[in-house]
Amino acid sequence: MFNRIRGLRRIAAIASISSLVAGCGVFSSDSSDGGDPIVVGTTSAPATLDPAASWDNSWELFRNVYQTLLNYSPGGTDPEPDAAESCEFTDTSSTEYSCTLREGLKFSNGHTLDAKAVKYSIDRIKKINVNGGPAGLLGTLSRVQVKGDLEVVFHLKQPDATFPLVLTTPAMSIVDPEEYSATEIRKDGEITGSGPYTLEAYDEGNKAELVSNGNYKGIADPKNSAVTIRYFQQSDDMVKALRSKDISVVYRGLAASDTVDIEENQRKEGLQLVENATSEISYLVFNPSDPWAAKPAVRKAIAQIVDRPALVHKVYKDTVQPLYSMVPAGVTGHTTGFFDDFGNPSVAKAERILTQAGITEQVPLTLWYTTDRYGSTTKPAFEELKKQLEASGLFTITLKSRPWNTYVEGYQKGEYPVFGRGWFPDFNDADNFIAPFVGEQNALGTPYDAPEITGKLLPESRAESDRGAVTQQIEDAQQIFVDDARLLPLWQGKQYVAADEEVGGLENVIDPATMMTMWELYRKTSW
């Protein structure tokens, strides 16, 4: 059986030793030799190339080709200047945030990147206002002011200590005003950014070819000159490509069985597997416009039946862990509200919840999932959920699925009674596991009116710069989620990166928002 803790501790130890040896000069980067691109495989293809349209895993590409005012150093968790030279709150109430840009910034096409371009980029997010898009991250922003060529000031409607964290997200990527319309999403398949790479070629759903951006000035210290990202729909095809040396790195979408197999056979196959601590979560969303999903008793009965430990063990081979709150373990303010209120799975309790609400017939529900976003384990996971719910005798479940691009369109239009989503945090703060899911406009494209959260708890929390001092507000918000049962957390995962043994940089390649910083990858020039 896969002893995840013991095995991955051993991996971490080996990785640590490798890092020390690298520091002694045995390994080095070949970033200066202009060699072949490092090829990375993932199941997470972008849904769009325009930052104003995306609040999803399109950000993984954006992180590498666009630039934000703030970003993270390798292994760091606190925002640091990237396109900015410096940023700070300039008042005592956390309502005015000022950034001064680096001098001489240019976009990949040679156009000047100045304070006006920053204001333009942020303003167009709010103006275009895509349903389920990143405008929801800017709820506290009142206006953006330009002072000269290099200074930009963000005026907030209310105190918001999390605003610097928002500015680290690829949604806040700076775009060239001459290349991006102020009122429409760019759809020509090209990107004009100022990040470490330029997008040299793009084949939607298949491949993105990145090469070093000679105009780049920022926090990244590229260890390679080019990366090609290949997009797969199935984990097994991706792993086959890794083993046949067609790709060098695998990130996002590894099936649990593949993770276990690589862990057990890495030495003899010349591979490596590195676990990066992240706060990825998986959950179900109930659509209040559906006549059955709108009933609190139906949602709570499902919460009472779902057996997370069985799901985690049978389908995910214990590579993830059960989750009983939308705020995952390890994040300040985490609770176990769903376990506290519902306890262990119980058909008798679920039946009692339904009958007390006058529901005596079997409840018909359709559960939707995406086929090409969260890896090939998603289908068996939903088959297990169907099995659990129908075994209770209380539900009749139909499963349906779509590829991500059309899947997004469906849930934004309110077509799905119940649907699965994953969440990779925009930034590592409990606020980001609550705020994106509530309000008229949110990351789910499904309105969730929660006035106690949006009107009281979040504003109180954001007024406090000491994020460890807002535990009560975060716990109260989680209890509202439990009481409503509009969102049902399932599991909390980790990110595994598998690679050829000759690739280095894997320990620092995942940032706090679980995105791969491709510039940290390199080939070891001696072994």
Coordinates of C-alpha atoms in Angstrom, one line a residue:
M1 CA 0.0 0.0 0.0
F2 CA 1.2 3.5 -0.8
N3 CA 2.6 4.9 2.5
R4 CA 2.2 8.5 1.4
I5 CA 3.7 10.2 4.5
R6 CA 6.8 7.9 4.7
G7 CA 7.4 7.8 1.0
L8 CA 7.1 11.5 0.4
R9 CA 9.2 12.4 3.4
R10 CA 11.9 10.3 1.8
I11 CA 11.4 12.1 -1.5
A12 CA 11.6 15.5 0.3
A13 CA 14.8 14.3 2.0
I14 CA 16.4 13.2 -1.3
A15 CA 15.3 16.5 -2.9
S16 CA 16.9 18.4 0.0
I17 CA 20.1 16.5 -0.4
S18 CA 20.1 17.2 -4.2
S19 CA 19.7 20.9 -3.5
L20 CA 22.7 20.9 -1.2
V21 CA 24.7 19.0 -3.8
A22 CA 23.6 21.4 -6.5
G23 CA 24.8 24.2 -4.3
C24 CA 28.3 22.6 -4.2
G25 CA 28.5 22.8 -8.0
V26 CA 27.7 19.3 -9.1
F27 CA 24.5 20.3 -10.9
S28 CA 24.0 23.6 -12.7
S29 CA 21.5 25.2 -15.0
D30 CA 21.9 25.1 -18.7
S31 CA 19.8 28.3 -19.2
S32 CA 22.7 29.9 -21.0
D33 CA 23.2 27.3 -23.7
G34 CA 20.0 27.9 -25.6
G35 CA 19.2 24.2 -25.7
D36 CA 15.9 22.5 -26.5
P37 CA 12.8 23.6 -24.6
I38 CA 11.9 21.8 -21.4
V39 CA 8.6 20.1 -22.2
V40 CA 5.9 20.2 -19.4
G41 CA 2.7 18.1 -19.5
T42 CA -0.5 19.1 -17.8
T43 CA -4.3 18.4 -18.1
S44 CA -5.0 22.0 -17.4
A45 CA -5.4 23.8 -20.7
P46 CA -6.3 27.5 -20.6
A47 CA -9.9 28.5 -21.2
T48 CA -8.9 31.9 -22.5
L49 CA -5.7 33.9 -23.1
D50 CA -7.1 37.2 -21.8
P51 CA -6.7 37.9 -18.1
A52 CA -9.9 39.9 -18.0
A53 CA -11.9 36.8 -18.8
S54 CA -10.3 34.3 -16.4
W55 CA -10.8 33.2 -12.8
D56 CA -9.6 29.7 -13.4
N57 CA -6.5 27.6 -14.2
S58 CA -5.8 29.7 -17.3
W59 CA -3.8 31.6 -14.7
E60 CA -1.1 28.9 -14.9
L61 CA -0.1 30.1 -18.4
F62 CA -0.6 33.8 -17.4
R63 CA 1.8 33.5 -14.5
N64 CA 4.6 32.9 -17.0
V65 CA 3.8 35.3 -19.9
Y66 CA 2.2 38.2 -18.1
Q67 CA 3.4 40.3 -15.2
T68 CA 1.8 41.6 -12.1
L69 CA 2.7 44.4 -9.7
L70 CA 3.5 41.9 -7.0
N71 CA 4.6 38.3 -7.1
Y72 CA 6.4 35.7 -4.9
S73 CA 10.1 34.7 -4.7
P74 CA 10.9 31.0 -4.9
G75 CA 9.7 29.4 -1.7
G76 CA 8.3 32.7 -0.4
T77 CA 4.8 33.3 0.9
D78 CA 4.7 37.1 1.2
P79 CA 4.1 39.4 -1.8
E80 CA 7.1 41.1 -3.2
P81 CA 7.5 43.7 -6.0
D82 CA 7.6 42.4 -9.5
A83 CA 6.6 45.0 -12.1
A84 CA 6.6 47.3 -9.2
E85 CA 9.7 48.7 -7.5
S86 CA 7.8 49.2 -4.3
C87 CA 4.2 49.0 -3.0
E88 CA 2.7 50.1 0.3
F89 CA -0.5 51.3 2.1
T90 CA -0.1 55.1 2.4
D91 CA -2.7 55.6 5.0
T92 CA -3.5 54.1 8.4
S93 CA -6.9 52.7 7.4
S94 CA -5.7 50.4 4.6
T95 CA -7.8 52.2 2.0
E96 CA -5.1 53.7 -0.2
Y97 CA -2.4 51.5 -1.7
S98 CA 0.3 52.9 -3.9
C99 CA 2.8 51.2 -6.2
T100 CA 5.8 52.7 -8.0
L101 CA 6.9 50.8 -11.1
R102 CA 10.4 49.8 -12.1
E103 CA 11.9 52.1 -14.6
G104 CA 12.3 51.0 -18.2
L105 CA 9.6 48.3 -18.3
K106 CA 8.5 47.2 -21.7
F107 CA 5.9 44.8 -23.2
S108 CA 7.2 41.9 -25.3
N109 CA 6.5 43.9 -28.4
G110 CA 8.7 46.8 -27.2
H111 CA 5.8 49.1 -26.2
T112 CA 6.3 51.0 -22.9
L113 CA 4.7 49.7 -19.8
D114 CA 3.8 52.6 -17.5
A115 CA 1.3 53.5 -14.8
K116 CA -1.3 54.3 -17.5
A117 CA -1.0 50.7 -18.7
V118 CA -1.6 49.4 -15.2
K119 CA -4.7 51.5 -14.7
Y120 CA -6.0 50.5 -18.1
S121 CA -5.5 46.8 -17.3
I122 CA -7.3 47.0 -14.0
D123 CA -10.1 49.2 -15.3
R124 CA -10.9 46.9 -18.2
I125 CA -11.4 44.0 -15.9
K126 CA -14.3 45.9 -14.2
K127 CA -15.6 47.3 -17.4
I128 CA -15.7 44.0 -19.3
N129 CA -17.1 42.3 -16.2
V130 CA -17.2 38.7 -17.4
N131 CA -19.7 36.5 -15.6
G132 CA -17.6 34.4 -13.2
G133 CA -14.6 36.4 -14.1
P134 CA -12.0 38.2 -12.0
A135 CA -14.0 41.4 -11.5
G136 CA -15.2 39.7 -8.4
L137 CA -11.7 40.1 -6.9
L138 CA -12.0 43.8 -7.1
G139 CA -15.1 44.3 -5.0
T140 CA -13.3 46.7 -2.6
L141 CA -11.7 48.8 -5.4
S142 CA -13.2 52.3 -5.9
R143 CA -10.9 53.8 -8.5
V144 CA -7.3 53.7 -9.9
Q145 CA -5.3 56.9 -10.0
V146 CA -2.1 57.6 -12.0
K147 CA 0.5 59.9 -10.7
G148 CA 3.2 60.6 -13.4
D149 CA 4.6 57.8 -15.5
L150 CA 5.5 55.4 -12.7
E151 CA 3.1 55.7 -9.8
V152 CA -0.4 54.1 -9.5
V153 CA -2.7 54.5 -6.5
F154 CA -5.6 52.2 -5.7
H155 CA -8.4 53.8 -3.7
L156 CA -10.5 51.3 -1.9
K157 CA -14.1 51.6 -0.7
Q158 CA -13.3 50.1 2.6
P159 CA -10.2 48.8 4.5
D160 CA -8.8 45.7 2.8
A161 CA -5.6 44.2 4.1
T162 CA -5.9 41.5 1.5
F163 CA -5.6 43.8 -1.5
P164 CA -1.9 43.4 -1.9
L165 CA -2.6 39.6 -2.2
V166 CA -5.2 40.3 -4.9
L167 CA -2.5 42.2 -6.9
T168 CA -0.3 39.0 -7.0
T169 CA -3.0 37.1 -8.9
P170 CA -2.6 36.6 -12.7
A171 CA -6.1 38.2 -13.1
M172 CA -4.3 41.5 -12.4
S173 CA -1.8 40.9 -15.2
I174 CA -0.7 44.1 -17.0
V175 CA -1.7 44.2 -20.7
D176 CA -0.7 46.5 -23.5
P177 CA -3.5 49.1 -24.1
E178 CA -2.7 49.1 -27.8
E179 CA -3.3 45.4 -28.1
Y180 CA -6.2 44.8 -25.8
S181 CA -9.6 46.4 -26.2
A182 CA -11.1 48.3 -23.2
T183 CA -14.5 46.7 -23.8
E184 CA -13.9 43.3 -25.4
I185 CA -12.0 40.1 -24.7
R186 CA -9.0 39.5 -27.0
K187 CA -9.7 36.4 -29.1
D188 CA -6.9 36.2 -31.7
G189 CA -4.9 33.5 -29.9
E190 CA -2.0 35.8 -29.1
I191 CA -0.6 37.3 -25.9
T192 CA 1.2 40.6 -25.4
G193 CA 2.6 40.7 -21.9
S194 CA 5.8 41.6 -20.0
G195 CA 6.5 38.3 -18.1
P196 CA 9.6 36.1 -18.2
Y197 CA 8.4 34.4 -21.4
T198 CA 6.6 35.4 -24.6
L199 CA 4.1 33.1 -26.3
E200 CA 5.8 32.1 -29.5
A201 CA 3.2 29.7 -30.7
Y202 CA -0.2 28.4 -29.4
D203 CA -2.3 25.5 -30.5
E204 CA -5.5 25.6 -28.4
G205 CA -5.9 22.6 -26.3
N206 CA -2.7 21.0 -27.5
K207 CA 0.4 23.1 -27.0
A208 CA 1.9 26.5 -25.9
E209 CA 5.5 27.3 -26.9
L210 CA 7.2 29.8 -24.5
V211 CA 10.6 31.5 -25.1
S212 CA 12.5 34.0 -23.0
N213 CA 11.3 37.6 -23.1
G214 CA 14.4 39.8 -23.6
N215 CA 12.4 42.8 -22.4
Y216 CA 11.6 41.3 -19.0
K217 CA 12.5 43.0 -15.8
G218 CA 11.1 41.6 -12.6
I219 CA 11.3 39.1 -9.7
A220 CA 11.9 36.0 -11.8
D221 CA 15.4 34.7 -12.4
P222 CA 14.9 32.3 -15.4
K223 CA 16.9 29.1 -15.2
N224 CA 16.0 28.1 -18.8
S225 CA 15.5 29.8 -22.2
A226 CA 12.4 28.0 -23.4
V227 CA 9.5 25.8 -22.2
T228 CA 6.8 24.0 -24.2
I229 CA 3.6 23.1 -22.4
R230 CA 1.7 20.2 -23.8
Y231 CA -2.0 19.8 -22.8
F232 CA -3.4 16.3 -22.3
Q233 CA -6.9 15.1 -21.5
Q234 CA -6.0 11.9 -19.7
S235 CA -3.4 11.2 -17.0
D236 CA -2.3 7.9 -18.5
D237 CA -1.4 9.5 -21.8
M238 CA 0.6 12.1 -20.0
V239 CA 2.5 9.6 -17.9
K240 CA 3.2 7.5 -21.0
A241 CA 4.7 10.6 -22.6
L242 CA 6.9 11.2 -19.5
R243 CA 8.1 7.6 -19.5
S244 CA 8.9 7.7 -23.2
K245 CA 10.9 11.0 -22.8
D246 CA 8.4 12.9 -25.0
I247 CA 8.0 15.3 -22.1
S248 CA 10.2 16.0 -19.1
V249 CA 7.8 17.2 -16.4
V250 CA 4.3 16.4 -15.4
Y251 CA 2.2 18.9 -13.5
R252 CA -1.5 19.0 -12.7
G253 CA -3.8 16.1 -13.5
L254 CA -1.8 13.1 -12.3
A255 CA -4.3 10.3 -11.5
A256 CA -3.9 8.8 -8.0
S257 CA -2.9 5.5 -9.4
D258 CA -0.2 7.1 -11.5
T259 CA 1.1 9.1 -8.5
V260 CA 1.4 5.9 -6.5
D261 CA 3.0 4.0 -9.4
I262 CA 5.6 6.6 -10.0
E263 CA 6.4 6.9 -6.3
E264 CA 7.0 3.2 -6.1
N265 CA 9.0 2.8 -9.3
Q266 CA 10.8 6.1 -9.7
R267 CA 14.3 4.9 -9.1
K268 CA 14.3 2.1 -11.7
E269 CA 12.5 4.3 -14.2
G270 CA 14.8 7.3 -13.8
L271 CA 12.0 9.5 -12.6
Q272 CA 11.4 11.7 -9.5
L273 CA 8.2 12.7 -7.7
V274 CA 8.1 15.8 -5.5
E275 CA 5.2 16.8 -3.3
N276 CA 4.6 20.6 -3.1
A277 CA 2.4 21.7 -0.2
T278 CA -0.7 23.5 -1.5
S279 CA -4.2 24.2 -0.4
E280 CA -6.1 22.7 -3.4
I281 CA -9.7 21.7 -2.6
S282 CA -12.5 19.8 -4.4
Y283 CA -16.2 20.5 -3.7
L284 CA -19.8 20.3 -5.1
V285 CA -21.9 23.3 -6.0
F286 CA -25.7 23.3 -5.7
N287 CA -27.6 25.5 -8.1
P288 CA -30.5 27.3 -6.3
S289 CA -32.3 27.7 -9.6
D290 CA -32.8 24.0 -9.8
P291 CA -36.1 22.9 -8.0
W292 CA -34.4 20.0 -6.2
A293 CA -31.0 21.5 -5.5
A294 CA -32.7 24.6 -4.2
K295 CA -34.2 22.7 -1.2
P296 CA -32.0 22.9 1.9
A297 CA -33.1 19.4 3.0
V298 CA -31.9 17.8 -0.2
R299 CA -28.5 19.5 0.1
K300 CA -28.2 18.6 3.8
A301 CA -29.2 15.0 3.1
I302 CA -26.4 14.7 0.6
A303 CA -24.0 16.2 3.1
Q304 CA -25.2 13.5 5.6
I305 CA -24.6 10.7 3.1
V306 CA -21.3 11.5 1.3
D307 CA -18.6 9.3 2.7
R308 CA -15.4 11.3 2.2
P309 CA -13.0 8.7 3.7
A310 CA -14.3 6.1 1.3
L311 CA -14.0 8.4 -1.6
V312 CA -10.4 9.4 -0.6
H313 CA -9.3 5.8 -0.1
K314 CA -11.1 4.0 -2.9
V315 CA -10.6 6.5 -5.7
Y316 CA -7.7 8.8 -4.7
K317 CA -5.6 6.0 -3.0
D318 CA -5.1 8.3 0.1
T319 CA -3.2 10.9 -1.9
V320 CA -5.7 13.4 -0.7
Q321 CA -7.5 13.8 2.6
P322 CA -11.1 14.3 3.6
L323 CA -12.2 18.0 3.9
Y324 CA -15.0 19.2 6.1
S325 CA -14.8 22.9 5.5
M326 CA -14.3 25.2 2.5
V327 CA -11.2 26.6 4.3
P328 CA -8.6 23.8 4.2
A329 CA -6.4 22.5 7.0
G330 CA -3.2 24.5 7.3
V331 CA -4.9 27.8 6.6
T332 CA -5.6 30.0 9.7
G333 CA -9.2 29.8 10.7
H334 CA -9.8 26.3 9.4
T335 CA -12.7 24.4 11.0
T336 CA -14.4 21.0 10.6
G337 CA -17.9 22.3 10.5
F338 CA -19.4 19.7 8.2
F339 CA -18.2 16.9 10.4
D340 CA -19.2 18.7 13.6
D341 CA -22.8 19.2 12.3
F342 CA -23.3 16.0 10.3
G343 CA -20.9 13.5 11.8
N344 CA -20.2 10.2 10.1
P345 CA -22.2 9.2 7.0
S346 CA -25.7 8.1 8.0
V347 CA -28.6 7.1 5.7
A348 CA -31.0 7.1 8.7
K349 CA -30.2 10.7 9.5
A350 CA -30.4 11.7 5.8
E351 CA -33.8 10.1 5.5
R352 CA -35.0 11.9 8.6
I353 CA -33.8 15.3 7.1
L354 CA -35.8 14.6 4.0
T355 CA -39.0 13.4 5.6
Q356 CA -39.1 16.3 8.0
A357 CA -39.1 18.5 5.0
G358 CA -42.0 16.5 3.5
I359 CA -39.8 14.8 0.9
T360 CA -40.8 11.1 0.7
E361 CA -40.0 10.2 -2.9
Q362 CA -36.6 9.5 -4.4
V363 CA -34.9 12.7 -5.3
P364 CA -33.7 12.9 -8.9
L365 CA -30.5 14.9 -9.5
T366 CA -28.0 15.3 -12.2
L367 CA -24.4 15.7 -11.2
W368 CA -22.0 17.3 -13.7
Y369 CA -18.2 17.1 -13.9
T370 CA -15.6 18.3 -16.4
T371 CA -13.6 15.7 -18.4
D372 CA -10.3 17.5 -18.9
R373 CA -9.5 19.9 -16.0
Y374 CA -8.9 18.0 -12.8
G375 CA -7.4 14.8 -14.1
S376 CA -8.7 11.4 -15.1
T377 CA -9.6 10.6 -11.5
T378 CA -12.6 12.9 -11.7
K379 CA -14.9 10.5 -13.5
P380 CA -14.4 7.6 -11.0
A381 CA -14.8 10.1 -8.2
F382 CA -18.2 11.1 -9.5
E383 CA -19.1 7.4 -10.1
E384 CA -18.3 6.8 -6.4
L385 CA -20.5 9.7 -5.3
K386 CA -23.4 8.3 -7.5
K387 CA -22.9 4.9 -5.9
Q388 CA -23.0 6.3 -2.4
L389 CA -26.1 8.4 -2.9
E390 CA -28.0 5.7 -4.8
A391 CA -27.1 3.1 -2.2
S392 CA -29.0 5.1 0.3
G393 CA -32.2 4.5 -1.6
L394 CA -33.0 8.2 -1.3
F395 CA -31.6 9.5 -4.6
T396 CA -31.6 8.7 -8.3
I397 CA -28.4 10.2 -9.8
T398 CA -27.5 10.9 -13.4
L399 CA -24.0 11.8 -14.3
K400 CA -23.1 14.1 -17.2
S401 CA -19.8 15.7 -18.3
R402 CA -18.3 18.2 -20.7
P403 CA -14.9 19.5 -21.6
W404 CA -13.8 22.5 -19.6
N405 CA -14.5 25.2 -22.1
T406 CA -18.1 24.2 -22.6
Y407 CA -18.5 23.1 -19.0
V408 CA -17.7 26.7 -17.9
E409 CA -20.3 28.1 -20.2
G410 CA -22.9 25.6 -18.8
Y411 CA -22.5 26.5 -15.1
Q412 CA -22.3 30.2 -15.9
K413 CA -25.7 29.9 -17.6
G414 CA -27.1 28.0 -14.6
E415 CA -27.6 24.7 -16.6
Y416 CA -26.4 22.3 -13.9
P417 CA -28.3 21.3 -10.8
V418 CA -25.1 20.1 -9.0
F419 CA -21.6 20.4 -10.4
G420 CA -18.1 19.7 -9.3
R421 CA -15.3 22.3 -9.0
G422 CA -11.8 22.5 -7.8
W423 CA -10.3 25.5 -6.2
F424 CA -6.6 26.5 -6.2
P425 CA -6.3 29.5 -4.1
D426 CA -5.6 32.9 -5.6
F427 CA -3.6 33.6 -2.5
N428 CA -2.9 31.8 0.8
D429 CA -5.5 33.5 3.1
A430 CA -8.8 32.1 4.4
D431 CA -10.5 35.1 2.8
N432 CA -9.8 33.5 -0.6
F433 CA -11.7 30.3 0.4
I434 CA -14.8 32.3 1.3
A435 CA -15.1 35.6 -0.7
P436 CA -14.8 34.1 -4.2
F437 CA -17.9 31.9 -3.7
V438 CA -20.4 34.5 -2.3
G439 CA -22.3 37.5 -3.7
E440 CA -24.2 38.2 -6.9
Q441 CA -21.0 37.9 -9.0
N442 CA -18.6 35.2 -7.9
A443 CA -16.1 32.6 -9.3
L444 CA -18.8 30.0 -9.7
G445 CA -21.1 32.0 -11.9
T446 CA -23.9 31.0 -9.6
P447 CA -25.2 33.8 -7.3
Y448 CA -24.9 33.1 -3.6
D449 CA -26.6 35.8 -1.5
A450 CA -24.8 35.7 1.9
P451 CA -25.3 39.2 3.4
E452 CA -23.8 38.3 6.8
I453 CA -20.6 37.3 5.1
T454 CA -20.4 40.0 2.4
G455 CA -21.7 42.8 4.5
K456 CA -20.2 42.1 7.9
L457 CA -17.7 39.3 8.4
L458 CA -15.5 39.9 5.4
P459 CA -15.3 43.7 5.9
E460 CA -14.4 43.2 9.5
S461 CA -11.8 40.6 8.6
R462 CA -10.2 42.8 5.9
A463 CA -9.9 45.7 8.2
E464 CA -7.4 43.8 10.3
S465 CA -3.8 43.7 8.9
D466 CA -2.9 40.9 11.4
R467 CA -4.5 38.0 9.5
G468 CA -4.1 35.7 12.5
A469 CA -6.4 38.0 14.5
V470 CA -9.5 37.4 12.3
T471 CA -10.2 33.7 13.2
Q472 CA -13.7 34.4 14.7
Q473 CA -15.0 36.1 11.5
I474 CA -13.5 33.2 9.4
E475 CA -15.1 30.6 11.6
D476 CA -18.5 32.3 11.6
A477 CA -18.4 32.5 7.8
Q478 CA -17.6 28.8 7.5
Q479 CA -20.6 28.0 9.8
I480 CA -22.9 29.9 7.4
F481 CA -21.6 27.7 4.6
V482 CA -22.4 24.6 6.7
D483 CA -25.9 25.9 7.6
D484 CA -26.7 26.7 4.0
A485 CA -25.0 23.6 2.5
R486 CA -24.8 25.4 -0.8
L487 CA -21.2 24.2 -1.2
L488 CA -20.1 20.8 -0.1
P489 CA -16.3 20.3 0.4
L490 CA -15.0 16.8 -0.5
W491 CA -11.3 16.6 -0.2
Q492 CA -8.1 18.6 0.2
G493 CA -5.1 17.7 -2.0
K494 CA -1.5 18.3 -2.7
Q495 CA 0.3 19.0 -5.9
Y496 CA 2.7 16.3 -7.2
V497 CA 5.3 17.1 -9.8
A498 CA 6.8 14.2 -11.6
A499 CA 9.8 14.6 -13.8
D500 CA 12.8 13.0 -15.5
E501 CA 15.6 12.7 -13.0
E502 CA 17.7 15.2 -15.0
V503 CA 15.4 18.1 -14.4
G504 CA 16.0 20.4 -11.5
G505 CA 14.2 23.1 -9.7
L506 CA 11.1 21.1 -8.7
E507 CA 11.2 22.1 -5.1
N508 CA 10.5 25.7 -5.8
V509 CA 8.4 25.4 -9.0
I510 CA 5.0 25.7 -7.4
D511 CA 4.0 29.1 -6.0
P512 CA 1.6 29.8 -3.1
A513 CA -1.3 30.0 -5.5
T514 CA -0.4 26.4 -6.8
M515 CA 0.8 27.7 -10.2
M516 CA 4.0 26.4 -11.9
T517 CA 6.7 29.0 -12.3
M518 CA 8.3 27.5 -15.4
W519 CA 11.4 29.7 -15.1
E520 CA 12.6 27.6 -12.1
L521 CA 13.0 24.5 -14.2
Y522 CA 16.4 23.6 -15.5
R523 CA 18.4 20.6 -16.8
K524 CA 21.2 19.3 -14.7
T525 CA 24.3 19.5 -16.8
S526 CA 26.2 16.8 -14.9
W527 CA 25.0 13.8 -13.0

